[in-house]
């Protein structure tokens, strides 16, 4: 029995030594001298994706943008979408920002940032830096597992009795493919008055699953807006 337990410990250590691909890492920076409680209105820009990142198609991107805006409601302050900002500022400064958004979206965005102080106290950017699906092959291995055994016997009175025992038995698992889903995002908050960065987060997550980025994306957005909301509240 001692030998079985010994080898069980060795096998457990071997399994733990294999790549552990489930993780979530958040790295924050915050401007300590800024009064976040002064924020009453925020422009939340549409989520962007870094060049070369395979996010799927325009429908997937639209869903990501809608989800980003939906999670921003946790801020408990006035949330202005990028589309609403184009309409509001276009009217104030006499420019057709809606039309510009189709021909030159980056220029339209820059004009909003330059004039954000007219309608908001801050603005928020979100960018998907990486979105990948990878895998590794977990080699065949053996684990000691408990097995239930029921022993039947008869006592001195002839009554049928059962005794349950648990024994350790070796179970061999064949090689298997382990899929890894990865997503990384950069999220930033800027002061509208002077365009200064006041809060930033790098959130990197991976999970042993196939194309599980959508769920992780939602958790990233939820965590970010909850934490920023606590600063504003």
PDB file of C-alpha atoms in Angstrom:
ATOM      1  CA  UNK A   1       0.000   0.000   0.000  1.00  0.00           C
ATOM      2  CA  UNK A   2       2.856   2.357   0.825  1.00  0.00           C
ATOM      3  CA  UNK A   3       4.423   1.755  -2.594  1.00  0.00           C
ATOM      4  CA  UNK A   4       1.128   2.555  -4.311  1.00  0.00           C
ATOM      5  CA  UNK A   5       0.778   5.809  -2.387  1.00  0.00           C
ATOM      6  CA  UNK A   6       4.392   6.665  -3.163  1.00  0.00           C
ATOM      7  CA  UNK A   7       3.921   6.218  -6.890  1.00  0.00           C
ATOM      8  CA  UNK A   8       0.603   8.079  -6.648  1.00  0.00           C
ATOM      9  CA  UNK A   9       2.434  11.121  -5.256  1.00  0.00           C
ATOM     10  CA  UNK A  10       5.087  10.884  -7.984  1.00  0.00           C
ATOM     11  CA  UNK A  11       2.427  10.754 -10.693  1.00  0.00           C
ATOM     12  CA  UNK A  12       0.550  13.683  -9.165  1.00  0.00           C
ATOM     13  CA  UNK A  13       3.727  15.778  -9.212  1.00  0.00           C
ATOM     14  CA  UNK A  14       4.315  14.801 -12.814  1.00  0.00           C
ATOM     15  CA  UNK A  15       0.825  15.930 -13.792  1.00  0.00           C
ATOM     16  CA  UNK A  16       1.290  19.225 -11.959  1.00  0.00           C
ATOM     17  CA  UNK A  17       4.539  19.745 -13.841  1.00  0.00           C
ATOM     18  CA  UNK A  18       2.671  19.712 -17.151  1.00  0.00           C
ATOM     19  CA  UNK A  19       1.814  23.113 -18.673  1.00  0.00           C
ATOM     20  CA  UNK A  20      -0.987  24.799 -16.729  1.00  0.00           C
ATOM     21  CA  UNK A  21      -2.768  26.968 -19.326  1.00  0.00           C
ATOM     22  CA  UNK A  22      -5.640  28.388 -17.298  1.00  0.00           C
ATOM     23  CA  UNK A  23      -4.778  31.884 -16.096  1.00  0.00           C
ATOM     24  CA  UNK A  24      -5.956  35.479 -15.778  1.00  0.00           C
ATOM     25  CA  UNK A  25      -3.522  38.352 -15.324  1.00  0.00           C
ATOM     26  CA  UNK A  26      -4.525  41.984 -14.795  1.00  0.00           C
ATOM     27  CA  UNK A  27      -1.938  44.758 -14.688  1.00  0.00           C
ATOM     28  CA  UNK A  28      -3.224  48.211 -13.698  1.00  0.00           C
ATOM     29  CA  UNK A  29      -1.883  51.745 -13.632  1.00  0.00           C
ATOM     30  CA  UNK A  30      -3.759  54.682 -12.122  1.00  0.00           C
ATOM     31  CA  UNK A  31      -3.077  58.410 -11.827  1.00  0.00           C
ATOM     32  CA  UNK A  32      -3.008  58.870  -8.076  1.00  0.00           C
ATOM     33  CA  UNK A  33      -3.582  62.631  -8.174  1.00  0.00           C
ATOM     34  CA  UNK A  34      -6.750  62.459 -10.244  1.00  0.00           C
ATOM     35  CA  UNK A  35     -10.122  62.729  -8.513  1.00  0.00           C
ATOM     36  CA  UNK A  36     -12.138  59.957 -10.166  1.00  0.00           C
ATOM     37  CA  UNK A  37     -15.223  60.995  -8.188  1.00  0.00           C
ATOM     38  CA  UNK A  38     -15.402  64.125 -10.332  1.00  0.00           C
ATOM     39  CA  UNK A  39     -16.406  62.022 -13.353  1.00  0.00           C
ATOM     40  CA  UNK A  40     -20.100  62.347 -14.106  1.00  0.00           C
ATOM     41  CA  UNK A  41     -20.205  61.681 -17.839  1.00  0.00           C
ATOM     42  CA  UNK A  42     -18.075  59.325 -19.982  1.00  0.00           C
ATOM     43  CA  UNK A  43     -17.719  58.701 -23.718  1.00  0.00           C
ATOM     44  CA  UNK A  44     -17.264  54.988 -24.371  1.00  0.00           C
ATOM     45  CA  UNK A  45     -15.683  54.434 -27.784  1.00  0.00           C
ATOM     46  CA  UNK A  46     -16.306  51.326 -29.855  1.00  0.00           C
ATOM     47  CA  UNK A  47     -13.922  48.453 -29.154  1.00  0.00           C
ATOM     48  CA  UNK A  48     -11.122  48.120 -31.710  1.00  0.00           C
ATOM     49  CA  UNK A  49      -8.965  45.158 -32.740  1.00  0.00           C
ATOM     50  CA  UNK A  50      -5.225  45.279 -33.462  1.00  0.00           C
ATOM     51  CA  UNK A  51      -4.156  44.626 -37.076  1.00  0.00           C
ATOM     52  CA  UNK A  52      -3.495  40.967 -37.781  1.00  0.00           C
ATOM     53  CA  UNK A  53      -5.798  39.660 -35.063  1.00  0.00           C
ATOM     54  CA  UNK A  54      -8.257  37.142 -36.483  1.00  0.00           C
ATOM     55  CA  UNK A  55     -11.469  37.999 -34.634  1.00  0.00           C
ATOM     56  CA  UNK A  56     -13.832  36.414 -37.159  1.00  0.00           C
ATOM     57  CA  UNK A  57     -15.971  38.889 -39.064  1.00  0.00           C
ATOM     58  CA  UNK A  58     -17.811  42.212 -38.824  1.00  0.00           C
ATOM     59  CA  UNK A  59     -20.756  40.603 -37.033  1.00  0.00           C
ATOM     60  CA  UNK A  60     -18.471  39.295 -34.282  1.00  0.00           C
ATOM     61  CA  UNK A  61     -16.937  42.768 -33.959  1.00  0.00           C
ATOM     62  CA  UNK A  62     -20.378  44.378 -33.691  1.00  0.00           C
ATOM     63  CA  UNK A  63     -21.321  41.936 -30.937  1.00  0.00           C
ATOM     64  CA  UNK A  64     -18.093  42.739 -29.086  1.00  0.00           C
ATOM     65  CA  UNK A  65     -18.819  46.462 -29.360  1.00  0.00           C
ATOM     66  CA  UNK A  66     -22.405  46.032 -28.153  1.00  0.00           C
ATOM     67  CA  UNK A  67     -21.219  43.928 -25.211  1.00  0.00           C
ATOM     68  CA  UNK A  68     -18.610  46.560 -24.313  1.00  0.00           C
ATOM     69  CA  UNK A  69     -21.275  49.278 -24.202  1.00  0.00           C
ATOM     70  CA  UNK A  70     -23.653  47.055 -22.235  1.00  0.00           C
ATOM     71  CA  UNK A  71     -21.040  46.379 -19.558  1.00  0.00           C
ATOM     72  CA  UNK A  72     -20.233  50.116 -19.375  1.00  0.00           C
ATOM     73  CA  UNK A  73     -23.622  50.674 -17.717  1.00  0.00           C
ATOM     74  CA  UNK A  74     -21.960  49.465 -14.523  1.00  0.00           C
ATOM     75  CA  UNK A  75     -20.236  52.851 -14.278  1.00  0.00           C
ATOM     76  CA  UNK A  76     -23.343  54.372 -12.665  1.00  0.00           C
ATOM     77  CA  UNK A  77     -22.761  57.639 -14.516  1.00  0.00           C
ATOM     78  CA  UNK A  78     -23.908  59.109 -17.822  1.00  0.00           C
ATOM     79  CA  UNK A  79     -22.539  56.905 -20.620  1.00  0.00           C
ATOM     80  CA  UNK A  80     -22.278  58.388 -24.121  1.00  0.00           C
ATOM     81  CA  UNK A  81     -21.596  56.013 -26.999  1.00  0.00           C
ATOM     82  CA  UNK A  82     -19.268  56.933 -29.841  1.00  0.00           C
ATOM     83  CA  UNK A  83     -22.229  57.294 -32.198  1.00  0.00           C
ATOM     84  CA  UNK A  84     -24.024  59.594 -29.760  1.00  0.00           C
ATOM     85  CA  UNK A  85     -20.838  61.645 -29.311  1.00  0.00           C
ATOM     86  CA  UNK A  86     -20.591  62.135 -33.094  1.00  0.00           C
ATOM     87  CA  UNK A  87     -24.123  63.466 -33.195  1.00  0.00           C
ATOM     88  CA  UNK A  88     -23.780  65.716 -30.158  1.00  0.00           C
ATOM     89  CA  UNK A  89     -20.408  67.187 -31.071  1.00  0.00           C
ATOM     90  CA  UNK A  90     -21.157  67.406 -34.771  1.00  0.00           C
ATOM     91  CA  UNK A  91     -24.045  69.689 -33.954  1.00  0.00           C
ATOM     92  CA  UNK A  92     -21.957  71.816 -31.573  1.00  0.00           C
ATOM     93  CA  UNK A  93     -18.908  72.326 -33.812  1.00  0.00           C
ATOM     94  CA  UNK A  94     -20.759  72.322 -37.123  1.00  0.00           C
ATOM     95  CA  UNK A  95     -19.201  69.209 -38.672  1.00  0.00           C
ATOM     96  CA  UNK A  96     -20.714  66.095 -40.243  1.00  0.00           C
ATOM     97  CA  UNK A  97     -18.945  63.583 -38.015  1.00  0.00           C
ATOM     98  CA  UNK A  98     -21.406  60.851 -38.949  1.00  0.00           C
ATOM     99  CA  UNK A  99     -20.394  61.094 -42.594  1.00  0.00           C
ATOM    100  CA  UNK A 100     -16.714  61.339 -41.665  1.00  0.00           C
ATOM    101  CA  UNK A 101     -17.025  58.130 -39.617  1.00  0.00           C
ATOM    102  CA  UNK A 102     -17.621  56.216 -42.860  1.00  0.00           C
ATOM    103  CA  UNK A 103     -14.860  57.828 -44.945  1.00  0.00           C
ATOM    104  CA  UNK A 104     -12.243  58.401 -42.227  1.00  0.00           C
ATOM    105  CA  UNK A 105     -13.264  56.830 -38.879  1.00  0.00           C
ATOM    106  CA  UNK A 106      -9.930  57.578 -37.187  1.00  0.00           C
ATOM    107  CA  UNK A 107     -10.167  61.268 -38.013  1.00  0.00           C
ATOM    108  CA  UNK A 108     -13.737  61.387 -36.706  1.00  0.00           C
ATOM    109  CA  UNK A 109     -12.545  59.727 -33.506  1.00  0.00           C
ATOM    110  CA  UNK A 110      -9.707  62.209 -33.089  1.00  0.00           C
ATOM    111  CA  UNK A 111     -12.114  65.139 -33.431  1.00  0.00           C
ATOM    112  CA  UNK A 112     -14.318  63.614 -30.738  1.00  0.00           C
ATOM    113  CA  UNK A 113     -11.338  63.286 -28.415  1.00  0.00           C
ATOM    114  CA  UNK A 114     -10.257  66.871 -29.042  1.00  0.00           C
ATOM    115  CA  UNK A 115     -13.730  68.141 -28.190  1.00  0.00           C
ATOM    116  CA  UNK A 116     -14.741  65.557 -25.592  1.00  0.00           C
ATOM    117  CA  UNK A 117     -14.588  68.134 -22.782  1.00  0.00           C
ATOM    118  CA  UNK A 118     -17.683  69.799 -24.263  1.00  0.00           C
ATOM    119  CA  UNK A 119     -19.933  66.843 -23.360  1.00  0.00           C
ATOM    120  CA  UNK A 120     -18.025  64.558 -20.964  1.00  0.00           C
ATOM    121  CA  UNK A 121     -15.465  64.357 -18.174  1.00  0.00           C
ATOM    122  CA  UNK A 122     -13.592  61.337 -19.540  1.00  0.00           C
ATOM    123  CA  UNK A 123     -13.464  58.853 -22.382  1.00  0.00           C
ATOM    124  CA  UNK A 124     -12.735  55.129 -22.489  1.00  0.00           C
ATOM    125  CA  UNK A 125     -10.939  53.024 -25.095  1.00  0.00           C
ATOM    126  CA  UNK A 126     -10.847  49.245 -25.376  1.00  0.00           C
ATOM    127  CA  UNK A 127      -8.648  47.286 -27.770  1.00  0.00           C
ATOM    128  CA  UNK A 128      -8.263  43.559 -28.393  1.00  0.00           C
ATOM    129  CA  UNK A 129      -4.493  43.047 -28.665  1.00  0.00           C
ATOM    130  CA  UNK A 130      -4.496  39.305 -29.220  1.00  0.00           C
ATOM    131  CA  UNK A 131      -6.997  36.543 -29.811  1.00  0.00           C
ATOM    132  CA  UNK A 132      -5.605  33.099 -30.545  1.00  0.00           C
ATOM    133  CA  UNK A 133      -6.392  29.388 -30.519  1.00  0.00           C
ATOM    134  CA  UNK A 134      -3.495  27.028 -29.838  1.00  0.00           C
ATOM    135  CA  UNK A 135      -3.071  23.525 -28.448  1.00  0.00           C
ATOM    136  CA  UNK A 136      -0.590  21.083 -26.964  1.00  0.00           C
ATOM    137  CA  UNK A 137      -0.526  17.307 -26.721  1.00  0.00           C
ATOM    138  CA  UNK A 138      -0.743  15.918 -23.214  1.00  0.00           C
ATOM    139  CA  UNK A 139       1.248  12.655 -23.207  1.00  0.00           C
ATOM    140  CA  UNK A 140      -0.133   9.357 -21.989  1.00  0.00           C
ATOM    141  CA  UNK A 141       0.043   9.027 -18.228  1.00  0.00           C
ATOM    142  CA  UNK A 142      -1.136   6.845 -15.371  1.00  0.00           C
ATOM    143  CA  UNK A 143      -2.948   7.991 -12.260  1.00  0.00           C
ATOM    144  CA  UNK A 144      -3.841   6.141  -9.084  1.00  0.00           C
ATOM    145  CA  UNK A 145      -7.564   6.371  -8.484  1.00  0.00           C
ATOM    146  CA  UNK A 146      -9.992   5.008  -5.919  1.00  0.00           C
ATOM    147  CA  UNK A 147     -12.118   2.062  -6.935  1.00  0.00           C
ATOM    148  CA  UNK A 148     -15.132   0.933  -4.986  1.00  0.00           C
ATOM    149  CA  UNK A 149     -15.454  -2.777  -4.229  1.00  0.00           C
ATOM    150  CA  UNK A 150     -18.378  -4.438  -2.503  1.00  0.00           C
ATOM    151  CA  UNK A 151     -17.685  -7.662  -0.654  1.00  0.00           C
ATOM    152  CA  UNK A 152     -20.566  -9.947   0.300  1.00  0.00           C
ATOM    153  CA  UNK A 153     -20.364 -12.277   3.287  1.00  0.00           C
ATOM    154  CA  UNK A 154     -22.674 -14.069   5.715  1.00  0.00           C
ATOM    155  CA  UNK A 155     -22.473 -13.671   9.443  1.00  0.00           C
ATOM    156  CA  UNK A 156     -22.832 -16.449  12.015  1.00  0.00           C
ATOM    157  CA  UNK A 157     -26.629 -16.151  11.867  1.00  0.00           C
ATOM    158  CA  UNK A 158     -26.635 -16.680   8.128  1.00  0.00           C
ATOM    159  CA  UNK A 159     -27.552 -13.063   7.423  1.00  0.00           C
ATOM    160  CA  UNK A 160     -26.195 -11.602   4.185  1.00  0.00           C
ATOM    161  CA  UNK A 161     -23.862  -8.683   4.784  1.00  0.00           C
ATOM    162  CA  UNK A 162     -22.032  -6.257   2.503  1.00  0.00           C
ATOM    163  CA  UNK A 163     -18.761  -4.502   3.143  1.00  0.00           C
ATOM    164  CA  UNK A 164     -17.633  -1.588   0.957  1.00  0.00           C
ATOM    165  CA  UNK A 165     -13.924  -1.105   0.419  1.00  0.00           C
ATOM    166  CA  UNK A 166     -11.980   1.456  -1.589  1.00  0.00           C
ATOM    167  CA  UNK A 167      -8.729   0.419  -3.177  1.00  0.00           C
ATOM    168  CA  UNK A 168      -6.174   2.342  -5.227  1.00  0.00           C
ATOM    169  CA  UNK A 169      -5.838   1.139  -8.813  1.00  0.00           C
ATOM    170  CA  UNK A 170      -3.692   2.461 -11.679  1.00  0.00           C
ATOM    171  CA  UNK A 171      -5.646   4.063 -14.552  1.00  0.00           C
ATOM    172  CA  UNK A 172      -3.796   4.838 -17.785  1.00  0.00           C
ATOM    173  CA  UNK A 173      -4.982   7.744 -19.913  1.00  0.00           C
ATOM    174  CA  UNK A 174      -3.992   7.955 -23.602  1.00  0.00           C
ATOM    175  CA  UNK A 175      -2.447  11.068 -25.175  1.00  0.00           C
ATOM    176  CA  UNK A 176      -4.932  13.856 -25.766  1.00  0.00           C
ATOM    177  CA  UNK A 177      -5.078  17.217 -27.464  1.00  0.00           C
ATOM    178  CA  UNK A 178      -5.606  20.183 -25.119  1.00  0.00           C
ATOM    179  CA  UNK A 179      -6.975  23.312 -26.805  1.00  0.00           C
ATOM    180  CA  UNK A 180      -6.016  26.725 -25.431  1.00  0.00           C
ATOM    181  CA  UNK A 181      -8.074  29.873 -25.994  1.00  0.00           C
ATOM    182  CA  UNK A 182      -6.241  33.178 -25.444  1.00  0.00           C
ATOM    183  CA  UNK A 183      -7.383  36.785 -25.347  1.00  0.00           C
ATOM    184  CA  UNK A 184      -5.525  39.972 -24.388  1.00  0.00           C
ATOM    185  CA  UNK A 185      -6.999  43.451 -24.070  1.00  0.00           C
ATOM    186  CA  UNK A 186      -5.799  46.957 -23.281  1.00  0.00           C
ATOM    187  CA  UNK A 187      -8.354  49.243 -21.617  1.00  0.00           C
ATOM    188  CA  UNK A 188      -7.739  52.924 -20.972  1.00  0.00           C
ATOM    189  CA  UNK A 189      -9.483  55.903 -19.375  1.00  0.00           C
ATOM    190  CA  UNK A 190      -8.561  59.470 -20.377  1.00  0.00           C
ATOM    191  CA  UNK A 191      -9.450  62.802 -18.833  1.00  0.00           C
ATOM    192  CA  UNK A 192     -11.532  64.781 -21.318  1.00  0.00           C
ATOM    193  CA  UNK A 193     -10.220  68.203 -20.323  1.00  0.00           C
ATOM    194  CA  UNK A 194      -6.625  67.634 -21.438  1.00  0.00           C
ATOM    195  CA  UNK A 195      -6.561  64.120 -22.904  1.00  0.00           C
ATOM    196  CA  UNK A 196      -4.322  62.750 -20.137  1.00  0.00           C
ATOM    197  CA  UNK A 197      -4.304  59.032 -19.381  1.00  0.00           C
ATOM    198  CA  UNK A 198      -5.705  58.468 -15.875  1.00  0.00           C
ATOM    199  CA  UNK A 199      -6.225  54.690 -15.749  1.00  0.00           C
ATOM    200  CA  UNK A 200      -4.978  51.748 -17.799  1.00  0.00           C
ATOM    201  CA  UNK A 201      -5.323  47.986 -17.634  1.00  0.00           C
ATOM    202  CA  UNK A 202      -3.710  45.102 -19.485  1.00  0.00           C
ATOM    203  CA  UNK A 203      -5.862  41.990 -19.098  1.00  0.00           C
ATOM    204  CA  UNK A 204      -4.526  38.660 -20.412  1.00  0.00           C
ATOM    205  CA  UNK A 205      -6.473  35.443 -20.092  1.00  0.00           C
ATOM    206  CA  UNK A 206      -6.278  31.891 -21.399  1.00  0.00           C
ATOM    207  CA  UNK A 207      -8.340  28.793 -20.829  1.00  0.00           C
ATOM    208  CA  UNK A 208      -8.139  25.110 -21.674  1.00  0.00           C
ATOM    209  CA  UNK A 209     -11.024  25.148 -24.111  1.00  0.00           C
ATOM    210  CA  UNK A 210     -11.751  25.568 -27.812  1.00  0.00           C
ATOM    211  CA  UNK A 211     -12.641  29.091 -28.965  1.00  0.00           C
ATOM    212  CA  UNK A 212     -13.683  30.232 -25.490  1.00  0.00           C
ATOM    213  CA  UNK A 213     -12.678  33.864 -26.032  1.00  0.00           C
ATOM    214  CA  UNK A 214     -16.223  35.202 -26.008  1.00  0.00           C
ATOM    215  CA  UNK A 215     -16.829  34.206 -22.387  1.00  0.00           C
ATOM    216  CA  UNK A 216     -13.435  35.549 -21.297  1.00  0.00           C
ATOM    217  CA  UNK A 217     -14.091  38.784 -23.206  1.00  0.00           C
ATOM    218  CA  UNK A 218     -17.286  39.309 -21.242  1.00  0.00           C
ATOM    219  CA  UNK A 219     -15.482  38.726 -17.944  1.00  0.00           C
ATOM    220  CA  UNK A 220     -12.731  41.185 -18.933  1.00  0.00           C
ATOM    221  CA  UNK A 221     -15.288  43.897 -19.731  1.00  0.00           C
ATOM    222  CA  UNK A 222     -17.295  43.181 -16.596  1.00  0.00           C
ATOM    223  CA  UNK A 223     -14.219  43.318 -14.344  1.00  0.00           C
ATOM    224  CA  UNK A 224     -12.919  46.534 -15.933  1.00  0.00           C
ATOM    225  CA  UNK A 225     -16.130  48.529 -15.720  1.00  0.00           C
ATOM    226  CA  UNK A 226     -16.864  47.279 -12.199  1.00  0.00           C
ATOM    227  CA  UNK A 227     -13.432  48.444 -11.012  1.00  0.00           C
ATOM    228  CA  UNK A 228     -13.626  51.811 -12.794  1.00  0.00           C
ATOM    229  CA  UNK A 229     -17.143  52.235 -11.434  1.00  0.00           C
ATOM    230  CA  UNK A 230     -15.828  51.769  -7.886  1.00  0.00           C
ATOM    231  CA  UNK A 231     -13.329  54.589  -8.482  1.00  0.00           C
ATOM    232  CA  UNK A 232     -16.036  56.912  -9.764  1.00  0.00           C
ATOM    233  CA  UNK A 233     -18.653  56.059  -7.152  1.00  0.00           C
TER     234      UNK A 233
END
